[in-house]
Every structure is written in structure tokens, then in C-alpha cells.
Short mmCIF file of the C-alpha atoms (twelve columns), coordinates in Angstrom:
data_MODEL
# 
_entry.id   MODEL 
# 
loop_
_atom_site.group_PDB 
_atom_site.id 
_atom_site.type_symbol 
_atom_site.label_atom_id 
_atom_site.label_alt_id 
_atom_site.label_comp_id 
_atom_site.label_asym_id 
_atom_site.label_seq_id 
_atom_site.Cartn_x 
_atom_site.Cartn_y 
_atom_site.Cartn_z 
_atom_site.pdbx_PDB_model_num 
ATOM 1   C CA . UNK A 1   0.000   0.000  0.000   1 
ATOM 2   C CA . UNK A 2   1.224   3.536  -0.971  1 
ATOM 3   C CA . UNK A 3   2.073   6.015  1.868   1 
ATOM 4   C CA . UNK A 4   -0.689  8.748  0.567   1 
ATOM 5   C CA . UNK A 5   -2.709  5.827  0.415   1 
ATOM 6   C CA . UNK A 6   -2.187  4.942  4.528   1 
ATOM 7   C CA . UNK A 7   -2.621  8.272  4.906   1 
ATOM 8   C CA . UNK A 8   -5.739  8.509  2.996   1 
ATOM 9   C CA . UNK A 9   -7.372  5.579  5.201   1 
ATOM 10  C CA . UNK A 10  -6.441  7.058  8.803   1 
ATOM 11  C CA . UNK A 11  -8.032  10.388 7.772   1 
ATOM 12  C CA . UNK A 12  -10.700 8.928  6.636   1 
ATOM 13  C CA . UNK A 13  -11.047 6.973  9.505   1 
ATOM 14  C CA . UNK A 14  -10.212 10.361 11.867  1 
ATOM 15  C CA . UNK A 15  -7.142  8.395  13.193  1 
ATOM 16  C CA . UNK A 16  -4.955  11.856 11.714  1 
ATOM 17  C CA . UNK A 17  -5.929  15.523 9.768   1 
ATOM 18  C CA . UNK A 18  -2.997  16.514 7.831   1 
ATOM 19  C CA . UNK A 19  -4.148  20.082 8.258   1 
ATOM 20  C CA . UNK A 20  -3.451  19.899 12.025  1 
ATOM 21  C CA . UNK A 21  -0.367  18.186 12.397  1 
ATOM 22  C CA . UNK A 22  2.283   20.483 13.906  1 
ATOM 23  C CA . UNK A 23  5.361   21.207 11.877  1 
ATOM 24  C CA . UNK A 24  8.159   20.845 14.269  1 
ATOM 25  C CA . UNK A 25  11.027  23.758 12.287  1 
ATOM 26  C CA . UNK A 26  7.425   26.300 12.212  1 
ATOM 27  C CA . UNK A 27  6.914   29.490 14.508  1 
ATOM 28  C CA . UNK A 28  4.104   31.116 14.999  1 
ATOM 29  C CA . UNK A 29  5.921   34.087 13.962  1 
ATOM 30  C CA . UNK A 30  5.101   33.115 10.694  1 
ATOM 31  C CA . UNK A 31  1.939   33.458 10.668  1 
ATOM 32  C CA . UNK A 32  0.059   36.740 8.874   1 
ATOM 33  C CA . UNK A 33  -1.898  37.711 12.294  1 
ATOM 34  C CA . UNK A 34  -3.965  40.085 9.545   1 
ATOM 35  C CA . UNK A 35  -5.406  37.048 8.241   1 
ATOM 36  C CA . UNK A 36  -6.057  35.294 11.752  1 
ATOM 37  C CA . UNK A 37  -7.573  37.971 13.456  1 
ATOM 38  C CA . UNK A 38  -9.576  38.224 10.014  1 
ATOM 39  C CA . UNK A 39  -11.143 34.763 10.390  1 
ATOM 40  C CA . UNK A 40  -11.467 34.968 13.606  1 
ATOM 41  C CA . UNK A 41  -13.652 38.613 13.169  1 
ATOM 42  C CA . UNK A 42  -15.598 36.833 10.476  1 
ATOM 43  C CA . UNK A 43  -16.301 34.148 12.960  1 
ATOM 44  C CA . UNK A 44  -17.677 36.827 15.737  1 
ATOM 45  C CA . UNK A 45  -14.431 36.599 18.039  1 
ATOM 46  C CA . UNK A 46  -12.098 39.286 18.505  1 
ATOM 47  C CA . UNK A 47  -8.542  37.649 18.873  1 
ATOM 48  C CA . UNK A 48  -6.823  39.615 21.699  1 
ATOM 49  C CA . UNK A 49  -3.644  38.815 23.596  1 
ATOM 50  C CA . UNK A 50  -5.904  37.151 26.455  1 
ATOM 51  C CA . UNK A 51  -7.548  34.630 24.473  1 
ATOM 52  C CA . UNK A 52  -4.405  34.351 21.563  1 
ATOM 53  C CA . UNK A 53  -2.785  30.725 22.444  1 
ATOM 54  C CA . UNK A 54  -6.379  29.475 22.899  1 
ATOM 55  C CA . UNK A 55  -7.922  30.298 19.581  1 
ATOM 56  C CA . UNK A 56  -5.067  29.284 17.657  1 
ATOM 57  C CA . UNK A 57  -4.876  26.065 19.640  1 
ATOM 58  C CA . UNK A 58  -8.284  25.147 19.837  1 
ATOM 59  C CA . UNK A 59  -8.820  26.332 15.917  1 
ATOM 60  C CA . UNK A 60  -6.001  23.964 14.825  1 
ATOM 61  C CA . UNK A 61  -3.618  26.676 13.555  1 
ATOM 62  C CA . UNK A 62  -1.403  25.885 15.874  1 
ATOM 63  C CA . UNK A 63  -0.570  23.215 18.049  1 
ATOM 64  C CA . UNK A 64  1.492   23.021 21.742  1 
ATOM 65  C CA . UNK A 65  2.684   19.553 22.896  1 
ATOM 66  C CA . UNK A 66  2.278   19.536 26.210  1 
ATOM 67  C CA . UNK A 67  1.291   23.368 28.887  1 
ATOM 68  C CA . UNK A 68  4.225   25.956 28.487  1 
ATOM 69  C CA . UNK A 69  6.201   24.318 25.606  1 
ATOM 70  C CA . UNK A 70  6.522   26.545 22.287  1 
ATOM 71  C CA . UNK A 71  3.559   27.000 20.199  1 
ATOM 72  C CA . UNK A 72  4.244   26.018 16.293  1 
ATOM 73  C CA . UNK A 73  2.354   25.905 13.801  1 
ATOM 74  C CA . UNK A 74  0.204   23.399 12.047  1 
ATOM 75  C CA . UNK A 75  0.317   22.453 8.158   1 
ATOM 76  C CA . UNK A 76  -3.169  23.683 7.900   1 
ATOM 77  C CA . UNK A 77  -2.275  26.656 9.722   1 
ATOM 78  C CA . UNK A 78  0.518   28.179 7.282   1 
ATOM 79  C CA . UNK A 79  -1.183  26.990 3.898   1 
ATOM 80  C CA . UNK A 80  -3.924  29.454 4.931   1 
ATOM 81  C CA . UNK A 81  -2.369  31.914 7.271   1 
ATOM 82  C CA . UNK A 82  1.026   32.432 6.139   1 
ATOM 83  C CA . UNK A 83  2.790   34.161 3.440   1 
ATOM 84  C CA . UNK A 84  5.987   32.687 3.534   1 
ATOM 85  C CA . UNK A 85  4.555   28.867 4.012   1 
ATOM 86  C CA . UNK A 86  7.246   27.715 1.211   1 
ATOM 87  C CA . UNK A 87  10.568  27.765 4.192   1 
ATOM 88  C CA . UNK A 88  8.101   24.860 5.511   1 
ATOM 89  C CA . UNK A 89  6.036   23.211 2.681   1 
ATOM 90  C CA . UNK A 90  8.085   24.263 -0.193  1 
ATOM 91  C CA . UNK A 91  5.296   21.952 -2.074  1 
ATOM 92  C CA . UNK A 92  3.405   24.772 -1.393  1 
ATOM 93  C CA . UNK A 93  3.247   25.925 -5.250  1 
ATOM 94  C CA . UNK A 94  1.688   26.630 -8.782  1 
ATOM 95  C CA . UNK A 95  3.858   26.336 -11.331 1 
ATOM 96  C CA . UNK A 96  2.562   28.093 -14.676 1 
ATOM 97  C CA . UNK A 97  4.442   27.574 -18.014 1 
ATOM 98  C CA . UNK A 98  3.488   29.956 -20.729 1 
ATOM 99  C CA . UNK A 99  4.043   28.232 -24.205 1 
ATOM 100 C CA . UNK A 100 1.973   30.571 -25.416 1 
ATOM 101 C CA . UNK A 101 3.925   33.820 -25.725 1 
ATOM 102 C CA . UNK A 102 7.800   31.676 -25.808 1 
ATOM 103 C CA . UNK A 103 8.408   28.520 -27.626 1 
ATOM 104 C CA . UNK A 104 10.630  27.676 -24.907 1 
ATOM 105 C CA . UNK A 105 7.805   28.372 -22.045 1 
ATOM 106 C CA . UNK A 106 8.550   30.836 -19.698 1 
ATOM 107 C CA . UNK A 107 8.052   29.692 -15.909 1 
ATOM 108 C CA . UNK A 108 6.427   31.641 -13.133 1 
ATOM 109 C CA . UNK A 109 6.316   30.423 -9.685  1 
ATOM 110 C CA . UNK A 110 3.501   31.390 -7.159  1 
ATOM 111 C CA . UNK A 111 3.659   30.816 -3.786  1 
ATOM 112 C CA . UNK A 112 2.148   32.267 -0.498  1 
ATOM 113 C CA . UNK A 113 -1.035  31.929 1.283   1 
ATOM 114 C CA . UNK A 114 -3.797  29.648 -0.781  1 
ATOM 115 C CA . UNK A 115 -6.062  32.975 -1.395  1 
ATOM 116 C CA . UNK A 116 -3.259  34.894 -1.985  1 
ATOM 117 C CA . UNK A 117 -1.750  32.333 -4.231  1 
ATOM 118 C CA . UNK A 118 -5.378  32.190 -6.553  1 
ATOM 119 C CA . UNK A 119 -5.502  35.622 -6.648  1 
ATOM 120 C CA . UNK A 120 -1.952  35.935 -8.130  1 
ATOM 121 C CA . UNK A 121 -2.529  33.264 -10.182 1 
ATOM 122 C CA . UNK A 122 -5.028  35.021 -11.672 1 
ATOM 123 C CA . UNK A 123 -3.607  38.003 -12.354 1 
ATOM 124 C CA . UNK A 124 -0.670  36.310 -13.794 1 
ATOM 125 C CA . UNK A 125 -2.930  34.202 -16.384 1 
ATOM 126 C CA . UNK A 126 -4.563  37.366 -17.466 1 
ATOM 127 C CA . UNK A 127 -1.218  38.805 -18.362 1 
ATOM 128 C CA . UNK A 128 -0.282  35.852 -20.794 1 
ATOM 129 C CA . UNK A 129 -3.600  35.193 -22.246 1 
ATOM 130 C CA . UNK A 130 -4.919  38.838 -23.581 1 
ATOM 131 C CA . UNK A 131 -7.926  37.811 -25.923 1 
ATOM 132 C CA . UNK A 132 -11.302 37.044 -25.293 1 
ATOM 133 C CA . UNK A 133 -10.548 33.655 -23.771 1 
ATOM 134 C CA . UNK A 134 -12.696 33.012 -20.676 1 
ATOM 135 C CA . UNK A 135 -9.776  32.800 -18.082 1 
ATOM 136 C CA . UNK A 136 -12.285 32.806 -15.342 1 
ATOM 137 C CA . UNK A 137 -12.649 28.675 -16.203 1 
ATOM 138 C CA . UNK A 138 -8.553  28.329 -15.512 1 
ATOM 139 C CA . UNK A 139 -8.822  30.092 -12.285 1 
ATOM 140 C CA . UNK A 140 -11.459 27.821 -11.553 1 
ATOM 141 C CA . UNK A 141 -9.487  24.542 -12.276 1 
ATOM 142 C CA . UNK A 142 -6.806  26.407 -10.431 1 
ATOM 143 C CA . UNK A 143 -9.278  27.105 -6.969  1 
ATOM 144 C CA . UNK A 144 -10.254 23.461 -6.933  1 
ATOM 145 C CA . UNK A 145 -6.770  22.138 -7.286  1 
ATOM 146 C CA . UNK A 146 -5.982  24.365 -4.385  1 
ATOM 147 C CA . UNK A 147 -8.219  23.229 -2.191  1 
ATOM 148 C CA . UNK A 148 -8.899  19.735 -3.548  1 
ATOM 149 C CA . UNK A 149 -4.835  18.712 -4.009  1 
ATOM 150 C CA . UNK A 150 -3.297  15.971 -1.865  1 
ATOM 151 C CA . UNK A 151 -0.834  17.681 0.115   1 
ATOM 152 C CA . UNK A 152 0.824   14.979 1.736   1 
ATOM 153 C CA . UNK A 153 2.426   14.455 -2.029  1 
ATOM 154 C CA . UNK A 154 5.481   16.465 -0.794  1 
ATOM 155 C CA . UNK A 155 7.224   16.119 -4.460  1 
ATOM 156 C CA . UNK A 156 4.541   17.676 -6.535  1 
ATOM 157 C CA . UNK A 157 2.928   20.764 -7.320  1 
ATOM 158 C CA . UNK A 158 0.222   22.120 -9.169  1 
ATOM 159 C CA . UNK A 159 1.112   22.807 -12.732 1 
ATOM 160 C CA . UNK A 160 -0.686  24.769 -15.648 1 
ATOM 161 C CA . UNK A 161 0.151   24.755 -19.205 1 
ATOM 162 C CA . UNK A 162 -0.654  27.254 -21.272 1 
ATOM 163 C CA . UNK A 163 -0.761  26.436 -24.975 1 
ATOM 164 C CA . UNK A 164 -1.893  27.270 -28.665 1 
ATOM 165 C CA . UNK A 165 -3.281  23.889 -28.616 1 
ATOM 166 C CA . UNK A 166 -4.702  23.621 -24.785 1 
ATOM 167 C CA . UNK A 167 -4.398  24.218 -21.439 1 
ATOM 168 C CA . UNK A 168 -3.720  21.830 -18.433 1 
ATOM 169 C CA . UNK A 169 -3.821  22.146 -15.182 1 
ATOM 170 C CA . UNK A 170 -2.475  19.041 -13.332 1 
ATOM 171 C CA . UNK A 171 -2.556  18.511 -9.528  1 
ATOM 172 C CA . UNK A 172 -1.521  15.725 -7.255  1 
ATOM 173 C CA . UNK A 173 -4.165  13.138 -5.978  1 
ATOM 174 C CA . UNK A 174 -7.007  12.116 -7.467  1 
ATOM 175 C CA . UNK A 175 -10.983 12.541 -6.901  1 
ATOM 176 C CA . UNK A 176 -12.881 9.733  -4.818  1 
ATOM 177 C CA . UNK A 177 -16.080 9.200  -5.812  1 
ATOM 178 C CA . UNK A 178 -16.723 11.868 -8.257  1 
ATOM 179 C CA . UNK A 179 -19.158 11.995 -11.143 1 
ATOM 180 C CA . UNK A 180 -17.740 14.451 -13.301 1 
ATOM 181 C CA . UNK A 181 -20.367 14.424 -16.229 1 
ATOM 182 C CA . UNK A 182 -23.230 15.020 -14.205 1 
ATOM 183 C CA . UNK A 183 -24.690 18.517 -12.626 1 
ATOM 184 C CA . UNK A 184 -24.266 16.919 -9.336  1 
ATOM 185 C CA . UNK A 185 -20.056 16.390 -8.337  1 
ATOM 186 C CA . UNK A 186 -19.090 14.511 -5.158  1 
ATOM 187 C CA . UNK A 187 -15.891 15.763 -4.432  1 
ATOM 188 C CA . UNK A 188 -13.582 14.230 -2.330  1 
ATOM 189 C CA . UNK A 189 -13.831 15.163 1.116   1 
ATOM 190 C CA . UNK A 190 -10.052 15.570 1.413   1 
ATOM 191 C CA . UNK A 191 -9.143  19.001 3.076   1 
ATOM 192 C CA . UNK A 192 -12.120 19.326 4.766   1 
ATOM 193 C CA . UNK A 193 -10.357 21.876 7.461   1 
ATOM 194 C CA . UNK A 194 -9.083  23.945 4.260   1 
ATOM 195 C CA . UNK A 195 -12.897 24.147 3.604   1 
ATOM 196 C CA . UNK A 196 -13.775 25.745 6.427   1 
ATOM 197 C CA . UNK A 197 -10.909 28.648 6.566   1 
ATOM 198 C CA . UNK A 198 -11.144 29.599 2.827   1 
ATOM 199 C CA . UNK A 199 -14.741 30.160 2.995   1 
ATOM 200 C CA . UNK A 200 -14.783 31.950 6.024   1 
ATOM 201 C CA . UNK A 201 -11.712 34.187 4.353   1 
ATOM 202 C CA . UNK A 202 -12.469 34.740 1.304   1 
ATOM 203 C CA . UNK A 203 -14.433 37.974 0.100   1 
ATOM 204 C CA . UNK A 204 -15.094 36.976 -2.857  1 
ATOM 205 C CA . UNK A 205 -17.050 33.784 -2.062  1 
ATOM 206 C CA . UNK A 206 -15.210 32.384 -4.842  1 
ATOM 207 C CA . UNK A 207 -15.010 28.698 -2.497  1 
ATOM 208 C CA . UNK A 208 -18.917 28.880 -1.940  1 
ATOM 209 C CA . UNK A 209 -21.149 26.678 -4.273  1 
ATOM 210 C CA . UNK A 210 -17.581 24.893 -5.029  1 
ATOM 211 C CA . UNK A 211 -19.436 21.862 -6.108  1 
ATOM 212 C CA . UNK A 212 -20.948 23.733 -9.289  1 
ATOM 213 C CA . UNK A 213 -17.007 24.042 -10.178 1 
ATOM 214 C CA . UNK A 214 -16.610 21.340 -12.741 1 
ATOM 215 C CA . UNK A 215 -20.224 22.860 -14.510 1 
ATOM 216 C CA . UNK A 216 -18.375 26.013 -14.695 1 
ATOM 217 C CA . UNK A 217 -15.981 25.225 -16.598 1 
ATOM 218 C CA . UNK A 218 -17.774 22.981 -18.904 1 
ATOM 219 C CA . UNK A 219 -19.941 26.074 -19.430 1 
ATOM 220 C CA . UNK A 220 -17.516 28.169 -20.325 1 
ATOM 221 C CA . UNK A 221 -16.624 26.282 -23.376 1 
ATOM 222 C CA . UNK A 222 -20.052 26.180 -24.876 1 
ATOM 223 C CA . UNK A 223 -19.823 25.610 -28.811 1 
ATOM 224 C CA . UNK A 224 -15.869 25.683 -28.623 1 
ATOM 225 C CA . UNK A 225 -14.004 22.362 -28.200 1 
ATOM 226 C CA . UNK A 226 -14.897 20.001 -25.538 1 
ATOM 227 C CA . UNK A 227 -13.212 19.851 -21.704 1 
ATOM 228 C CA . UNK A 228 -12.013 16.765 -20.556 1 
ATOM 229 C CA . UNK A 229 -11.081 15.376 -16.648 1 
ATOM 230 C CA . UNK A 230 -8.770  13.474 -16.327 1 
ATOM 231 C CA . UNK A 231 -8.563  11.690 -13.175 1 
ATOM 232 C CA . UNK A 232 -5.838  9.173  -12.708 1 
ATOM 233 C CA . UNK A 233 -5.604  6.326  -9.894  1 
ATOM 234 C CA . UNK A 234 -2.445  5.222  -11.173 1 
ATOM 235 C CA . UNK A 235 -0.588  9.157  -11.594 1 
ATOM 236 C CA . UNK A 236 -2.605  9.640  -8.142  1 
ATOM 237 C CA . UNK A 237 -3.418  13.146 -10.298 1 
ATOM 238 C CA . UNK A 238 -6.069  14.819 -11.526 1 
ATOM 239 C CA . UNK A 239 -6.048  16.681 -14.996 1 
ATOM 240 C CA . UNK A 240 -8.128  19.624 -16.410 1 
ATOM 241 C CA . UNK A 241 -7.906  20.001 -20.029 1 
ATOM 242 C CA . UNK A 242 -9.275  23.323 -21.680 1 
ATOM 243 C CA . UNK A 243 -9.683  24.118 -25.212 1 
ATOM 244 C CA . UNK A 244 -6.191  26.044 -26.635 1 
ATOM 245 C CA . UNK A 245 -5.950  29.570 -25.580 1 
ATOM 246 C CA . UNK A 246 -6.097  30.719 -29.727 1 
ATOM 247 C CA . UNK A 247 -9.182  28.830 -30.102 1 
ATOM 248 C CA . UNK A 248 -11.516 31.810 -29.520 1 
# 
């Protein structure tokens, strides 16, 4: 049995949530506080320094191994609250190759927070892709490969290709249980605790309704070439394919 797949079976199970295991070389230094107090706000609790250690312990940003030791932080905890997450989880990334405007692909790195890292994604795709080509669908394979990706696959990222012909975007771990080709998608309930903080977060509700994703994108494409999912047991990846971005 494969290690993401152990790991797969005690979360499902509740025996371990990646999100709240503590990372041992973390501080809580590292942590935007912005962004805390911002979820917390959201929730109806104003962080202070009384009730601090508390809410981040009890939240599952951060974790303390036994009264008066260190705090550090948990995995969950700096994929959604910290801005320089990549010194711990330098998995942490989208990588997007433009093949578009370069026949020898130029390479842009994003990393950071997960909202952060969609929004820059975002702008970055706009920059490359300057016609009428709905980029709204790549930011939406993008969002769900954020929150959907397994990150206990510490030697991938999530990739996007940006072609004449198409455009991938690949990340690692497959769906469970999904039915792609209907109007109704069962996700996989991986990242659960990811869930919960980006929707809270984010402003721009773009994590609400995120089972409508797939329909999206498919609708996005009407009368141009079809979108395929690709969703591989064996790669343990799952692939969005878009139309080219010339096809317009």
C-alpha cells in the first residue's frame, strides 16, 4: 500500500488531519496575524492577547505539545495563514508555463497563502492570455486544485500549461467518488479543514457553491471544443484540459 494511500485511510477513519499536524522547524511568527484575526472577526471573536494561544490552539492553527512548551504551527495553519509557508512546505506551489507567448515556455512560480496564491494566479494568467478567452474557467481549475490537491504528495505541485493547442492544469491526488459528467459532483472530502478557513476568508465567495465548479468550466466552453477530466488512480493526479488559448 502507498504512503498517501495509509494516509488517505487514517483520515478517513479520523485516526490523523494533515491540516493539524504540527510542523516541528514552524513558529508562529510566521503566521500573517492580519489574516487570523480576520477569520477569527468573520467568525464573531475578537482575537486579543488574552484569548491568543487558545484560539489558535483550539482552531487547529497551531498546536502546543504539552502546557508551556513553544507553540508552532500546524500544516493547515501556514497553507492558509502564512505568506511565507514555502521555508516549511516548499510543495506549497503553482507552477505556470506559458508556451503561449515563448516557444521555450517561460516559468512563473507562485507561492504564499492559498487565497493569496489564486488571486496571483489570476492576475498572472490574465497577463499571458490577452484575448477574449474566458480565463475565469482556468482560475477555476486552479481554486479546486488548491483546495482539492493531496498535500501529503510532498514532491509535486500544481502545474498549468498554457498552450496554442490547450491548457492543463495538473494537480496531485485524485478525486474519490466523483461523477464528473453530471450537474451533481461529489468531491472528495479531502481538506475538509481547508474548507472551512477559505470560505470563512475569502471575500469573494469564490469557495462557496464549489461543487458547481466542474459545470463552470464545462460552461464556459459552450460551442468551442470540448473539456475533458482526467482523473488518474495510477498518476494519483487529476487533470483539467481546456480548449487552446487561440481557439476563440
Amino acid at each position: 500500500m502507498r504512503k498517501q494511500e495509509i494516509i488517505t485511510l487514517l483520515e478517513q477513519n479520523l485516526s490523523l488531519t494533515i491540516e493539524t499536524c504540527p510542523l516541528i522547524n514552524s513558529r508562529i511568527e510566521m503566521l500573517n496575524m492580519n489574516l487570523v484575526k480576520k477569520y477569527f472577526s468573520h467568525k464573531g471573536i475578537e482575537l486579543n492577547d488574552e484569548n491568543k494561544e487558545f484560539l489558535l490552539i483550539s482552531s487547529g492553527i497551531a498546536s502546543q505539545e504539552r502546557d508551556g512548551s513553544e507553540l508552532r504551527c500546524t500544516y493547515g495553519g501556514l497553507l492558509v495563514f502564512s505568506d511565507h509557508n514555502y521555508l516549511c512546505i516548499p510543495n506549497n506551489m503553482i507552477k505556470i508555463v506559458d508556451n503561449l507567448n515563448n516557444v521555450y515556455g517561460d516559468v512563473y512560480i507562485i507561492q504564499g497563502n492559498l487565497l493569496n496564491m489564486v488571486d496571483k494566479a489570476e492576475k498572472k494568467i490574465s497577463e499571458i492570455i490577452k484575448n477574449d478567452y474566458p480565463c475565469t474557467a482556468i482560475t477555476e481549475a486552479i481554486k479546486n486544485a488548491v483546495l482539492y490537491r493531496e498535500y501529503f504528495d510532498l514532491n509535486r505541485i500544481i502545474e498549468v500549461f498554457i498552450e496554442e493547442d490547450n491548457i492543463i492544469v495538473s494537480s496531485p491526488g485524485e478525486l474519490i467518488d466523483e461523477n464528473i459528467n453530471s450537474e451533481r459532483t461529489h468531491y472528495n472530502k479531502r481538506n475538509i479543514w481547508l474548507y472551512e478557513k477559505l470560505t470563512t476568508l475569502d471575500d469573494k465567495k469564490r469557495f462557496l457553491n464549489n461543487g458547481q465548479g466542474f459545470k463552470r468550466i464545462v460552461n464556459a466552453f459552450k460551442n468551442r471544443r470540448k473539456v475533458e477530466f482526467i482523473n488518474s488512480i495510477s498518476e494519483h493526479s487529476f487533470k483539467v484540459i481546456l480548449p487552446g488559448a487561440k481557439e476563440n
